Amino acid sequence: IGICYAKGVWPRIPFASSNLTTALTAVRANMGLSVIAYGMVIIAVIWSTVWFTGMGYYVSSSNNTIAIFALLLSYYWVHQVLSNTVQTTVAGTIGTWWFVPDEANSFWSTAVLDSITRATTYSFGSICLGSLLVATVQALRTTASIARDNDDAQLLVCIIDCILSCIQGIIEYLNKWAYVYVGLYGYGYIDSGRNVIQLFKSKGWDVIIADDLCDRVLFIVSLLIGIITGFIGW
């Protein structure tokens, strides 16, 4: 199957390579994006520490399903908002770099500052709405996972978890593209989703395949970095 897939997508590799090269060039020209990304990671770590310290014990010991779901929703929602804020900021910065390169060619360029400002003000509602959808599914999946500890209706719980997993994958993939529209053009979340669907209808599978190829390359890079970091830690 892997060989057949490779043969089928081989002609699209140059296009995916050009996309990845362009993106890396734009990010290197605006390295302030890395500071924003690491800053969000630090906030996420602090939030995780506070959440597990204050609420983790309650989640593990309580039988109140509604309260557990609400706490899990708060945890996942914050993480989704932080991640999607970074993505929206990057999309806005790279869009400016492409159309007005003079405003996006320094560490703290005007494009970086304007993009993070828009992402945390004007577009923040759209980011929160899309993040809430994914966070809700994640919280439901975790609640279902907790329910699997009981002996009753485990088959039903497994089926529900499988369905939720598929829904989560679809929403996350559409969100990834929707936030590009939010960052580039300042659309609302609903309008961005409509534009994504229209994009897929007009471009077919080419866009999805190219994006998949870029994700595979980035996954390999992340894997290598993880291995190196592991050896250093060891």
Tab-separated table of C-alpha atoms in Angstrom:
chain	number	residue	atom	x	y	z
A	1	ILE	CA	0.000	0.000	0.000
A	2	GLY	CA	2.836	2.368	0.861
A	3	ILE	CA	4.566	1.721	-2.461
A	4	CYS	CA	1.340	2.347	-4.391
A	5	TYR	CA	0.768	5.573	-2.461
A	6	ALA	CA	4.327	6.754	-3.138
A	7	LYS	CA	3.953	6.038	-6.843
A	8	GLY	CA	0.644	7.895	-6.980
A	9	VAL	CA	1.864	11.064	-5.232
A	10	TRP	CA	5.351	11.156	-6.751
A	11	PRO	CA	4.455	13.797	-9.402
A	12	ARG	CA	3.135	16.090	-6.651
A	13	ILE	CA	6.322	16.041	-4.582
A	14	PRO	CA	7.897	19.090	-6.352
A	15	PHE	CA	4.806	21.176	-5.581
A	16	ALA	CA	4.803	20.124	-1.928
A	17	SER	CA	8.548	20.799	-1.757
A	18	SER	CA	8.064	24.315	-3.128
A	19	ASN	CA	5.339	24.993	-0.550
A	20	LEU	CA	7.524	23.798	2.303
A	21	THR	CA	10.559	25.758	1.098
A	22	THR	CA	8.485	28.929	0.767
A	23	ALA	CA	7.034	28.509	4.255
A	24	LEU	CA	10.455	27.948	5.837
A	25	THR	CA	11.871	30.978	4.048
A	26	ALA	CA	9.036	33.143	5.348
A	27	VAL	CA	9.436	31.904	8.920
A	28	ARG	CA	13.201	32.452	8.879
A	29	ALA	CA	12.560	36.022	7.736
A	30	ASN	CA	10.255	36.554	10.748
A	31	MET	CA	11.871	34.641	13.588
A	32	GLY	CA	9.757	36.496	16.125
A	33	LEU	CA	7.175	33.817	15.350
A	34	SER	CA	9.340	31.295	17.177
A	35	VAL	CA	9.304	33.474	20.294
A	36	ILE	CA	5.502	33.617	20.152
A	37	ALA	CA	5.312	29.837	19.670
A	38	TYR	CA	7.605	29.103	22.616
A	39	GLY	CA	5.735	31.663	24.698
A	40	MET	CA	2.483	29.799	24.057
A	41	VAL	CA	4.195	26.537	25.020
A	42	ILE	CA	5.266	28.068	28.337
A	43	ILE	CA	1.705	29.269	28.993
A	44	ALA	CA	0.412	25.779	28.128
A	45	VAL	CA	2.830	24.186	30.595
A	46	ILE	CA	1.787	26.602	33.334
A	47	TRP	CA	-1.895	25.953	32.613
A	48	SER	CA	-1.344	22.180	32.680
A	49	THR	CA	0.476	22.434	36.002
A	50	VAL	CA	-2.252	24.572	37.556
A	51	TRP	CA	-5.018	22.358	36.157
A	52	PHE	CA	-3.525	19.054	37.319
A	53	THR	CA	-2.632	20.501	40.708
A	54	GLY	CA	-6.058	21.960	41.350
A	55	MET	CA	-8.421	19.686	39.440
A	56	GLY	CA	-6.629	16.488	38.450
A	57	TYR	CA	-7.390	14.757	41.730
A	58	TYR	CA	-11.067	15.658	41.489
A	59	VAL	CA	-11.308	14.238	37.954
A	60	SER	CA	-9.684	10.961	39.005
A	61	SER	CA	-11.803	10.476	42.134
A	62	SER	CA	-15.211	12.030	41.408
A	63	ASN	CA	-18.255	10.274	39.963
A	64	ASN	CA	-19.915	13.486	38.792
A	65	THR	CA	-19.747	13.044	35.023
A	66	ILE	CA	-20.970	16.550	34.197
A	67	ALA	CA	-18.383	18.189	36.437
A	68	ILE	CA	-15.611	15.997	35.039
A	69	PHE	CA	-16.656	16.862	31.487
A	70	ALA	CA	-16.675	20.597	32.295
A	71	LEU	CA	-13.192	20.418	33.818
A	72	LEU	CA	-11.824	18.430	30.890
A	73	LEU	CA	-13.423	20.877	28.478
A	74	SER	CA	-11.682	23.797	30.185
A	75	TYR	CA	-8.339	21.998	29.978
A	76	TYR	CA	-8.551	21.112	26.304
A	77	TRP	CA	-10.123	24.407	25.286
A	78	VAL	CA	-7.260	26.496	26.628
A	79	HIS	CA	-4.691	24.311	24.858
A	80	GLN	CA	-6.596	24.502	21.580
A	81	VAL	CA	-6.887	28.293	21.824
A	82	LEU	CA	-3.138	28.670	22.434
A	83	SER	CA	-2.230	26.385	19.533
A	84	ASN	CA	-4.682	27.983	17.109
A	85	THR	CA	-3.576	31.485	18.085
A	86	VAL	CA	-0.058	30.574	16.979
A	87	GLN	CA	-1.341	29.102	13.723
A	88	THR	CA	-3.449	32.172	12.938
A	89	THR	CA	-0.499	34.452	13.700
A	90	VAL	CA	1.806	32.473	11.422
A	91	ALA	CA	-0.757	32.493	8.611
A	92	GLY	CA	-1.176	36.267	8.825
A	93	THR	CA	2.575	36.858	8.916
A	94	ILE	CA	3.337	34.625	5.945
A	95	GLY	CA	0.481	36.184	3.994
A	96	THR	CA	1.976	39.636	4.549
A	97	TRP	CA	5.446	38.300	3.647
A	98	TRP	CA	4.061	37.020	0.357
A	99	PHE	CA	2.114	40.110	-0.684
A	100	VAL	CA	4.063	42.915	1.061
A	101	PRO	CA	7.553	41.509	1.738
A	102	ASP	CA	8.940	44.840	2.969
A	103	GLU	CA	6.699	44.624	6.043
A	104	ALA	CA	7.764	41.089	6.948
A	105	ASN	CA	11.547	40.856	6.767
A	106	SER	CA	12.844	41.263	10.297
A	107	PHE	CA	12.793	39.513	13.666
A	108	TRP	CA	9.945	41.609	15.089
A	109	SER	CA	8.513	42.791	11.801
A	110	THR	CA	5.340	44.805	11.455
A	111	ALA	CA	3.662	41.704	10.066
A	112	VAL	CA	4.404	39.665	13.198
A	113	LEU	CA	3.134	42.354	15.560
A	114	ASP	CA	0.017	43.048	13.512
A	115	SER	CA	-0.767	39.352	13.155
A	116	ILE	CA	-0.475	38.530	16.856
A	117	THR	CA	-2.549	41.632	17.662
A	118	ARG	CA	-5.317	40.571	15.269
A	119	ALA	CA	-5.211	36.975	16.523
A	120	THR	CA	-5.642	38.038	20.149
A	121	THR	CA	-8.273	40.726	19.521
A	122	TYR	CA	-10.300	40.913	16.311
A	123	SER	CA	-10.026	37.210	15.396
A	124	PHE	CA	-9.952	35.835	18.938
A	125	GLY	CA	-13.657	34.972	18.907
A	126	SER	CA	-13.209	32.868	15.768
A	127	ILE	CA	-10.233	31.107	17.337
A	128	CYS	CA	-12.210	30.348	20.500
A	129	LEU	CA	-15.211	29.039	18.545
A	130	GLY	CA	-13.211	26.599	16.424
A	131	SER	CA	-11.173	25.559	19.456
A	132	LEU	CA	-14.352	24.877	21.428
A	133	LEU	CA	-15.557	22.386	18.813
A	134	VAL	CA	-12.363	20.331	19.007
A	135	ALA	CA	-12.112	20.666	22.785
A	136	THR	CA	-15.678	19.396	23.184
A	137	VAL	CA	-14.920	16.260	21.179
A	138	GLN	CA	-11.664	15.735	23.099
A	139	ALA	CA	-13.473	16.079	26.428
A	140	LEU	CA	-16.152	13.619	25.281
A	141	ARG	CA	-13.487	11.115	24.221
A	142	THR	CA	-11.703	11.390	27.563
A	143	THR	CA	-15.003	10.999	29.403
A	144	ALA	CA	-15.728	7.896	27.320
A	145	SER	CA	-12.262	6.587	28.129
A	146	ILE	CA	-12.975	7.006	31.843
A	147	ALA	CA	-16.271	5.191	31.365
A	148	ARG	CA	-14.420	2.223	29.850
A	149	ASP	CA	-13.026	1.472	33.312
A	150	ASN	CA	-16.498	0.169	34.164
A	151	ASP	CA	-17.545	-3.284	33.013
A	152	ASP	CA	-20.919	-2.155	31.661
A	153	ALA	CA	-21.491	-1.396	27.960
A	154	GLN	CA	-17.795	-1.391	27.015
A	155	LEU	CA	-18.608	-2.290	23.397
A	156	LEU	CA	-20.912	0.708	23.098
A	157	VAL	CA	-18.269	2.977	24.642
A	158	CYS	CA	-15.672	1.710	22.152
A	159	ILE	CA	-17.993	2.444	19.222
A	160	ILE	CA	-18.725	5.939	20.549
A	161	ASP	CA	-15.001	6.600	21.016
A	162	CYS	CA	-14.309	5.476	17.436
A	163	ILE	CA	-16.991	7.804	16.057
A	164	LEU	CA	-15.706	10.711	18.154
A	165	SER	CA	-12.170	10.022	16.939
A	166	CYS	CA	-13.286	10.317	13.317
A	167	ILE	CA	-15.206	13.521	14.056
A	168	GLN	CA	-12.193	14.999	15.850
A	169	GLY	CA	-9.889	14.221	12.936
A	170	ILE	CA	-12.228	15.880	10.439
A	171	ILE	CA	-12.760	19.005	12.555
A	172	GLU	CA	-9.044	19.388	13.302
A	173	TYR	CA	-8.140	19.112	9.629
A	174	LEU	CA	-10.787	21.635	8.544
A	175	ASN	CA	-9.745	23.941	11.384
A	176	LYS	CA	-6.151	23.880	10.185
A	177	TRP	CA	-7.247	25.360	6.876
A	178	ALA	CA	-9.959	27.597	8.341
A	179	TYR	CA	-7.465	29.416	10.541
A	180	VAL	CA	-5.373	30.176	7.490
A	181	TYR	CA	-8.338	32.141	6.140
A	182	VAL	CA	-8.844	33.773	9.530
A	183	GLY	CA	-5.183	34.840	9.685
A	184	LEU	CA	-4.907	35.916	6.043
A	185	TYR	CA	-8.178	37.714	5.466
A	186	GLY	CA	-9.722	38.231	8.895
A	187	TYR	CA	-12.814	36.159	8.082
A	188	GLY	CA	-15.021	34.832	10.830
A	189	TYR	CA	-14.808	31.154	11.670
A	190	ILE	CA	-18.018	30.176	9.858
A	191	ASP	CA	-17.068	32.059	6.681
A	192	SER	CA	-13.587	30.538	6.818
A	193	GLY	CA	-15.070	27.044	7.007
A	194	ARG	CA	-17.207	27.735	3.952
A	195	ASN	CA	-14.167	28.952	2.042
A	196	VAL	CA	-12.260	25.787	2.975
A	197	ILE	CA	-15.067	23.596	1.618
A	198	GLN	CA	-15.131	25.679	-1.561
A	199	LEU	CA	-11.356	25.318	-1.864
A	200	PHE	CA	-11.585	21.531	-1.684
A	201	LYS	CA	-14.403	21.496	-4.234
A	202	SER	CA	-12.465	23.624	-6.723
A	203	LYS	CA	-8.979	22.122	-6.221
A	204	GLY	CA	-9.900	18.503	-5.562
A	205	TRP	CA	-7.451	16.303	-3.688
A	206	ASP	CA	-4.274	18.018	-4.897
A	207	VAL	CA	-4.216	20.479	-1.998
A	208	ILE	CA	-4.856	17.736	0.557
A	209	ILE	CA	-2.147	15.458	-0.862
A	210	ALA	CA	0.431	18.276	-0.941
A	211	ASP	CA	-0.421	19.157	2.655
A	212	ASP	CA	-0.120	15.506	3.658
A	213	LEU	CA	3.336	15.275	2.100
A	214	CYS	CA	4.508	18.362	3.997
A	215	ASP	CA	3.160	16.899	7.237
A	216	ARG	CA	5.144	13.705	6.653
A	217	VAL	CA	8.366	15.665	6.200
A	218	LEU	CA	7.744	17.691	9.354
A	219	PHE	CA	6.912	14.500	11.258
A	220	ILE	CA	10.261	12.973	10.267
A	221	VAL	CA	12.076	16.137	11.381
A	222	SER	CA	10.215	16.097	14.710
A	223	LEU	CA	11.048	12.406	15.144
A	224	LEU	CA	14.760	13.030	14.554
A	225	ILE	CA	14.763	15.963	16.988
A	226	GLY	CA	13.023	13.771	19.576
A	227	ILE	CA	15.615	11.015	19.158
A	228	ILE	CA	18.518	13.465	19.452
A	229	THR	CA	16.954	15.112	22.510
A	230	GLY	CA	16.426	11.685	24.067
A	231	PHE	CA	20.063	10.752	23.594
A	232	ILE	CA	21.179	14.057	25.093
A	233	GLY	CA	18.912	13.505	28.094
A	234	TRP	CA	20.153	9.924	28.472
